[in-house]
CSV table of C-alpha atoms in Angstrom, one decimal:
chain,number,residue,atom,x,y,z
A,32,MET,CA,0.0,0.0,0.0
A,33,GLY,CA,1.2,3.5,-0.7
A,34,ARG,CA,1.7,6.2,1.9
A,35,LYS,CA,-1.3,8.3,2.7
A,36,PHE,CA,-1.2,12.0,1.9
A,37,VAL,CA,-0.8,14.1,5.0
A,38,ASP,CA,-0.9,17.7,5.9
A,39,ASP,CA,2.6,18.3,7.4
A,40,SER,CA,2.6,22.0,6.8
A,41,GLN,CA,2.4,23.0,10.4
A,42,ALA,CA,5.5,20.8,11.4
A,43,GLY,CA,7.9,23.7,11.0
A,44,ALA,CA,8.9,26.3,8.4
A,45,SER,CA,6.9,27.0,5.3
A,46,LEU,CA,8.5,26.1,2.1
A,47,LEU,CA,7.7,25.5,-1.6
A,48,ALA,CA,9.2,22.5,-3.3
A,49,ALA,CA,10.3,23.0,-6.9
A,50,VAL,CA,11.1,20.1,-9.3
A,51,ILE,CA,13.0,21.1,-12.4
A,52,CYS,CA,12.9,18.6,-15.3
A,53,TYR,CA,14.0,18.1,-18.8
A,54,GLU,CA,13.3,14.9,-20.7
A,55,PRO,CA,12.6,13.0,-17.5
A,56,ASP,CA,11.9,9.3,-16.9
A,57,LEU,CA,8.2,9.7,-16.3
A,58,GLY,CA,8.1,6.9,-13.8
A,59,GLN,CA,10.8,8.4,-11.7
A,60,LEU,CA,9.3,11.8,-12.0
A,61,THR,CA,5.9,10.6,-10.8
A,62,ALA,CA,7.5,8.8,-7.9
A,63,GLY,CA,9.4,11.9,-6.9
A,64,LEU,CA,6.4,14.2,-7.1
A,65,SER,CA,4.3,11.7,-5.2
A,66,ALA,CA,6.8,11.5,-2.4
A,67,LEU,CA,6.8,15.3,-2.0
A,68,ARG,CA,3.0,15.5,-2.1
A,69,VAL,CA,2.7,12.7,0.4
A,70,GLU,CA,4.9,14.7,2.8
A,71,GLY,CA,2.3,17.6,2.6
A,72,LEU,CA,4.5,19.9,0.4
A,73,ASP,CA,3.2,22.5,-2.0
A,74,VAL,CA,5.0,21.5,-5.2
A,75,LEU,CA,6.0,23.5,-8.3
A,76,VAL,CA,7.0,21.7,-11.5
A,77,ILE,CA,9.1,23.5,-14.1
A,78,ASP,CA,9.7,21.8,-17.4
A,79,ASN,CA,12.4,23.0,-19.7
A,80,GLY,CA,10.9,22.1,-23.0
A,81,SER,CA,10.7,18.3,-22.8
A,82,GLN,CA,9.2,16.5,-25.8
A,83,ALA,CA,6.7,14.9,-23.5
A,84,GLN,CA,5.7,18.2,-21.9
A,85,GLU,CA,2.0,17.6,-22.2
A,86,ARG,CA,2.3,14.3,-20.4
A,87,ILE,CA,4.4,15.9,-17.7
A,88,ARG,CA,1.8,18.6,-17.3
A,89,LYS,CA,-0.9,16.0,-16.8
A,90,ILE,CA,1.2,14.1,-14.2
A,91,ALA,CA,1.8,17.4,-12.3
A,92,GLU,CA,-1.9,18.4,-12.4
A,93,SER,CA,-3.0,14.9,-11.3
A,94,LEU,CA,-0.9,15.4,-8.2
A,95,LYS,CA,-2.2,18.9,-7.7
A,96,CYS,CA,1.2,20.5,-8.4
A,97,ARG,CA,1.8,24.0,-9.6
A,98,TRP,CA,3.1,24.2,-13.2
A,99,VAL,CA,5.5,26.3,-15.3
A,100,ALA,CA,6.3,25.3,-18.9
A,101,ASN,CA,9.3,26.6,-20.8
A,102,SER,CA,9.2,26.3,-24.6
A,103,ASP,CA,12.8,25.2,-24.8
A,104,ASN,CA,15.7,24.2,-22.5
A,105,ARG,CA,16.6,27.4,-20.6
A,106,GLY,CA,18.9,25.6,-18.2
A,107,ILE,CA,18.7,24.9,-14.5
A,108,ALA,CA,19.8,28.4,-13.5
A,109,THR,CA,16.9,30.1,-15.2
A,110,ALA,CA,14.5,27.5,-13.8
A,111,ILE,CA,15.8,28.2,-10.3
A,112,ASN,CA,15.2,31.9,-10.8
A,113,GLN,CA,11.7,31.2,-12.0
A,114,ALA,CA,11.1,29.2,-8.9
A,115,LEU,CA,12.5,32.0,-6.7
A,116,ALA,CA,10.0,34.4,-8.4
A,117,VAL,CA,7.1,32.1,-7.7
A,118,ALA,CA,8.2,31.7,-4.1
A,119,THR,CA,8.5,35.4,-3.8
A,120,ASP,CA,5.0,35.9,-5.1
A,121,LEU,CA,3.6,33.4,-2.7
A,122,GLU,CA,5.6,35.0,0.2
A,123,VAL,CA,7.2,31.7,1.0
A,124,PRO,CA,10.5,32.1,2.9
A,125,TRP,CA,12.1,28.8,1.8
A,126,LEU,CA,12.4,27.2,-1.7
A,127,TRP,CA,13.3,23.5,-1.8
A,128,THR,CA,14.7,22.6,-5.2
A,129,PHE,CA,14.9,19.1,-6.7
A,130,ASP,CA,16.1,17.3,-9.8
A,131,GLN,CA,13.7,15.2,-11.7
A,132,ASP,CA,15.1,11.9,-10.4
A,133,THR,CA,15.3,12.7,-6.7
A,134,GLU,CA,12.8,11.0,-4.3
A,135,ILE,CA,12.7,12.1,-0.7
A,136,LEU,CA,12.3,9.4,1.9
A,137,GLN,CA,9.5,9.3,4.5
A,138,GLY,CA,10.0,12.0,7.1
A,139,ALA,CA,12.4,14.0,5.1
A,140,ALA,CA,10.2,17.0,4.8
A,141,ARG,CA,9.4,17.1,8.5
A,142,ALA,CA,13.1,16.8,9.3
A,143,MET,CA,13.9,19.7,7.0
A,144,ARG,CA,11.1,21.9,8.3
A,145,LEU,CA,12.2,21.4,11.8
A,146,VAL,CA,15.7,22.5,10.9
A,147,LEU,CA,14.4,25.5,9.0
A,148,SER,CA,12.1,26.6,11.8
A,149,ASP,CA,14.9,26.6,14.5
A,150,PRO,CA,16.6,30.0,14.4
A,151,LYS,CA,19.4,28.8,16.6
A,152,VAL,CA,20.3,26.2,14.0
A,153,VAL,CA,19.5,27.9,10.7
A,154,GLY,CA,20.2,31.6,11.6
A,155,ARG,CA,22.2,33.3,8.9
A,156,ALA,CA,21.9,30.1,6.7
A,157,ALA,CA,21.1,30.7,3.0
A,158,LEU,CA,21.3,27.1,1.8
A,159,VAL,CA,20.5,23.9,3.6
A,160,GLY,CA,21.3,20.6,1.9
A,161,MET,CA,20.2,17.0,2.4
A,162,ARG,CA,21.8,13.6,2.7
A,163,PHE,CA,21.6,11.3,-0.3
A,164,ILE,CA,21.5,7.6,-1.0
A,165,ASP,CA,22.7,6.8,-4.5
A,166,ARG,CA,20.2,4.7,-6.5
A,167,GLN,CA,22.7,2.5,-8.2
A,168,THR,CA,25.4,1.9,-5.5
A,169,GLY,CA,23.6,2.6,-2.3
A,170,ALA,CA,26.5,5.0,-1.5
A,171,ASP,CA,25.8,7.6,1.1
A,172,TYR,CA,27.3,10.8,-0.2
A,173,GLY,CA,25.7,13.4,2.1
A,174,GLN,CA,27.0,12.1,5.3
A,175,PRO,CA,30.4,13.1,6.9
A,176,SER,CA,32.8,10.2,6.3
A,177,SER,CA,34.1,10.4,9.8
A,178,SER,CA,30.8,10.2,11.6
A,179,HIS,CA,27.2,8.9,11.5
A,180,ASP,CA,26.0,11.8,13.6
A,181,GLU,CA,22.9,13.3,12.1
A,182,SER,CA,23.3,16.8,13.5
A,183,VAL,CA,23.2,19.8,11.2
A,184,HIS,CA,26.7,21.0,10.3
A,185,GLU,CA,28.3,23.7,8.2
A,186,VAL,CA,29.8,22.9,4.8
A,187,ASP,CA,31.3,24.8,1.9
A,188,SER,CA,28.6,24.0,-0.6
A,189,VAL,CA,25.6,21.8,-1.3
A,190,ILE,CA,24.2,20.5,-4.6
A,191,THR,CA,21.0,22.0,-6.1
A,192,THR,CA,18.8,18.9,-5.6
A,193,GLY,CA,17.5,18.8,-2.1
A,194,CYS,CA,18.7,22.3,-1.3
A,195,ALA,CA,16.5,24.4,0.8
A,196,THR,CA,17.1,28.0,-0.2
A,197,ARG,CA,16.3,31.1,1.9
A,198,VAL,CA,14.6,33.1,-0.8
A,199,ALA,CA,15.5,36.5,0.5
A,200,ALA,CA,19.2,35.6,0.8
A,201,VAL,CA,19.6,34.2,-2.7
A,202,VAL,CA,17.6,36.9,-4.4
A,203,GLY,CA,19.8,39.4,-2.4
A,204,VAL,CA,23.0,38.0,-4.0
A,205,GLY,CA,21.5,38.1,-7.5
A,206,GLY,CA,19.9,34.6,-7.8
A,207,ALA,CA,21.4,31.8,-9.9
A,208,ASP,CA,23.9,32.8,-12.6
A,209,GLU,CA,22.1,32.0,-15.8
A,210,ARG,CA,25.4,32.3,-17.8
A,211,LEU,CA,26.4,28.9,-16.3
A,212,PHE,CA,23.2,27.3,-17.7
A,213,ILE,CA,23.8,23.9,-15.9
A,214,ASP,CA,26.6,22.4,-13.7
A,215,GLY,CA,28.4,24.5,-11.1
A,216,VAL,CA,25.3,26.7,-10.6
A,217,ASP,CA,25.1,25.4,-7.0
A,218,HIS,CA,28.7,25.9,-6.1
A,219,ASP,CA,28.8,29.4,-7.6
A,220,LEU,CA,25.6,30.3,-5.6
A,221,ALA,CA,27.0,28.9,-2.4
A,222,ILE,CA,30.2,30.9,-2.8
A,223,ARG,CA,28.3,34.2,-3.4
A,224,CYS,CA,26.1,33.5,-0.4
A,225,ARG,CA,29.2,32.8,1.8
A,226,LEU,CA,30.9,36.0,0.6
A,227,ALA,CA,27.8,37.9,1.5
A,228,GLY,CA,28.0,36.6,5.1
A,229,TRP,CA,25.6,33.7,4.9
A,230,ARG,CA,26.2,30.1,6.0
A,231,ILE,CA,25.8,26.8,4.1
A,232,LEU,CA,24.5,23.9,6.1
A,233,ARG,CA,23.7,20.2,5.6
A,234,ALA,CA,20.9,18.4,7.5
A,235,PRO,CA,21.7,14.7,7.3
A,236,GLY,CA,18.4,13.8,9.0
A,237,SER,CA,16.6,14.7,5.8
A,238,VAL,CA,17.3,12.0,3.3
A,239,ALA,CA,16.5,11.3,-0.3
A,240,ARG,CA,17.4,8.8,-3.1
A,241,HIS,CA,19.2,10.4,-6.0
A,242,SER,CA,21.4,9.3,-8.9
A,243,LEU,CA,24.7,11.1,-9.2
A,244,GLY,CA,24.9,10.4,-12.9
A,245,HIS,CA,25.4,6.7,-13.2
A,246,LEU,CA,27.9,6.3,-10.3
A,247,ARG,CA,30.4,3.5,-10.5
A,248,ARG,CA,33.3,2.6,-8.2
A,249,HIS,CA,36.8,1.6,-9.4
A,250,ARG,CA,40.1,0.6,-7.8
A,251,LEU,CA,43.3,2.0,-9.1
A,252,LEU,CA,46.7,1.4,-7.3
A,253,GLY,CA,44.8,0.9,-4.1
A,254,ILE,CA,42.8,4.1,-4.5
A,255,THR,CA,39.0,4.1,-4.9
A,256,LEU,CA,37.8,6.3,-7.8
A,257,HIS,CA,34.3,7.2,-8.8
A,258,SER,CA,33.0,7.7,-12.3
A,259,THR,CA,29.7,9.3,-12.8
A,260,ASN,CA,29.3,8.5,-16.5
A,261,HIS,CA,27.6,11.8,-17.4
A,262,SER,CA,27.1,12.6,-21.1
A,263,ALA,CA,29.6,14.4,-23.2
A,264,LEU,CA,27.6,17.6,-23.2
A,265,ARG,CA,27.5,17.6,-19.4
A,266,ARG,CA,31.3,17.1,-19.4
A,267,TYR,CA,31.5,20.3,-21.6
A,268,PHE,CA,29.6,22.3,-19.0
A,269,MET,CA,31.5,20.9,-16.1
A,270,ALA,CA,34.9,21.9,-17.5
A,271,ARG,CA,33.8,25.3,-18.7
A,272,ASN,CA,31.9,26.3,-15.6
A,273,THR,CA,34.5,24.9,-13.1
A,274,LEU,CA,37.1,27.1,-14.7
A,275,ARG,CA,34.8,30.1,-14.6
A,276,ILE,CA,34.0,29.6,-10.9
A,277,VAL,CA,37.7,29.2,-10.0
A,278,ALA,CA,38.7,32.3,-12.0
A,279,ALA,CA,35.9,34.4,-10.4
A,280,HIS,CA,36.2,33.2,-6.8
A,281,GLY,CA,39.5,31.3,-6.4
A,282,LEU,CA,41.3,34.0,-4.4
A,283,ARG,CA,38.4,34.5,-1.9
A,284,GLU,CA,37.3,30.8,-1.7
A,285,PRO,CA,40.5,28.8,-2.3
A,286,ARG,CA,39.5,25.7,-0.4
A,287,LEU,CA,36.3,25.0,-2.4
A,288,CYS,CA,37.9,26.1,-5.7
A,289,LEU,CA,40.9,23.8,-5.2
A,290,ARG,CA,38.4,20.9,-4.5
A,291,LEU,CA,36.5,21.7,-7.7
A,292,VAL,CA,39.8,21.7,-9.7
A,293,ALA,CA,40.7,18.4,-8.1
A,294,VAL,CA,37.3,16.9,-9.1
A,295,LEU,CA,37.8,18.1,-12.7
A,296,ALA,CA,41.3,16.6,-12.8
A,297,ALA,CA,39.9,13.3,-11.4
A,298,THR,CA,37.1,13.5,-14.0
A,299,VAL,CA,39.7,13.5,-16.8
A,300,VAL,CA,41.3,10.4,-15.4
A,301,THR,CA,38.1,8.5,-14.8
A,302,VAL,CA,36.7,9.3,-18.2
A,303,ALA,CA,40.0,8.3,-19.9
A,304,LEU,CA,40.3,5.0,-18.0
A,305,PHE,CA,36.8,3.8,-17.2
A,306,GLU,CA,33.9,5.5,-19.1
A,307,ALA,CA,32.3,4.6,-22.4
A,308,CYS,CA,32.4,7.2,-25.2
A,309,LYS,CA,35.7,8.4,-23.8
A,310,GLY,CA,36.9,10.0,-27.0
A,311,ARG,CA,33.8,12.2,-27.2
A,312,LYS,CA,33.8,13.1,-23.6
A,313,LEU,CA,37.5,14.0,-23.6
A,314,ARG,CA,36.7,16.2,-26.6
A,315,ALA,CA,33.9,17.8,-24.7
A,316,LEU,CA,36.2,18.6,-21.8
A,317,PHE,CA,38.6,20.2,-24.2
A,318,GLU,CA,35.8,22.2,-25.7
A,319,GLY,CA,34.7,23.4,-22.3
A,320,VAL,CA,38.2,24.7,-21.6
A,321,ARG,CA,38.2,26.4,-25.0
A,322,SER,CA,34.8,28.1,-24.4
A,323,PHE,CA,36.1,29.3,-21.0
A,324,CYS,CA,39.1,30.9,-22.8
A,325,LEU,CA,36.8,32.4,-25.4
A,326,ASN,CA,34.4,33.7,-22.7
A,327,GLU,CA,31.5,31.7,-24.1
A,328,TYR,CA,28.6,31.1,-21.7
A,329,GLY,CA,24.9,30.2,-21.7
A,330,PRO,CA,23.8,27.1,-23.7
A,331,ALA,CA,26.5,25.2,-25.5
A,332,PRO,CA,27.5,27.0,-28.8
A,333,SER,CA,26.2,25.3,-32.0
A,334,ARG,CA,29.9,24.7,-32.9
A,335,VAL,CA,30.3,22.6,-29.8
A,336,VAL,CA,27.1,20.6,-30.2
A,337,SER,CA,27.9,19.8,-33.9
A,338,ARG,CA,31.5,18.7,-33.0
A,339,LEU,CA,30.3,16.4,-30.3
A,340,ALA,CA,27.6,15.0,-32.6
A,341,GLY,CA,30.3,14.5,-35.2
A,342,ALA,CA,32.6,12.8,-32.7
A,343,ALA,CA,29.7,10.4,-31.8
A,344,GLN,CA,29.1,9.4,-35.4
A,345,ALA,CA,32.8,8.9,-36.0
A,346,ALA,CA,33.4,6.9,-32.8
A,347,ASN,CA,34.4,3.2,-33.1
A,348,PRO,CA,32.7,0.4,-31.1
A,349,ALA,CA,35.6,0.4,-28.6
A,350,ASP,CA,34.7,4.0,-27.7
A,351,GLY,CA,31.3,2.9,-26.4
A,352,ALA,CA,29.2,4.9,-28.9
C-alpha cells in the first residue's frame, strides 16, 4: 500500500518544493512528485521544453502541483530563478529545489522543516542541503565520512537537488547565474552567499534517493575512484563552468575552488580510464576549456554541439558509442 497524503505543513517552516525537469523518466518523476506531495508539500514543477511536456503537465496536475512550462531548455539556473520568483509571489520564505530523479524518503520534509524553523540552527543560513543515497550503488554521499552523527553541520557548498534555499538571501545575491546554464550553478551560488556573510548547512536527518549520474566505483593502485558517466555535453559544461568559478572566486574561496579543480582533474582520469564514449567526452572537456578561454557562456554553442555529434558518429565500437 502507498503512503497516505498528510498535511505536514504545520510541522515547521513554510517552504515551496520545486522540481526542475528536462526529458525525465516519467516513472521516476511521478514517484518523486508523489513522495513530495505525500509529505504535505506545495510543489511547483518547471519543465524545460521536454518533448513529453503535455504528459508531464498531466502528471503534475493529477498530483495537484503548480506548473510552469518553458518552450525550450533554458537551463537549471533560469529555472531556479523562475522558482524563486514564484516563491516570492507566494511570500514563502524557503524554496526546496529538486532534480527530476530525486525521491525524498519518508519523514524528510518534517526533518527539513524542523531544521528551518529553528533560528538557533538555521540563523544566517542561506542554503541547507540534504543527505543522499545513490540509487545505483547505495553509496551515502551526504554524510560526513568520519561520523554517523545526524546533527546539522556547516559545509562549503551543497548541490542543487534537495537544497532548501532562503529566498530573500539568494535573491539578495542576484539569484542563480544564468550564464552557467547547468553544472556549477550550485557551487557558484554557495560561494556568493558565503561571501555575503551567509552560512551553508547540511541536514543529514533529511534523506533522499538520488542518482549522481550513473555512479560506479573503481580501484586503481589501491585508490577508490568514482566515475559518474555523465554525457559528453555535461562534461563540456562541467569543464567550462568549473574554470569560470575558479577564475571568479579562487582567491576568496580557495578551499572549495581547489576541490573543484581536483574533481575536474579526477574526471579527466576516470573518463579516460573507465567510461564509455571516452573520445567524445574528452573532446567535450577540451571544448569546455576552449569556451572558457573564449568567454562563451549560456547554452553550448552550436559549434560545440555539432562537433560532439560528429565525434559520436565517428566513434568506433571500442569508444562505447
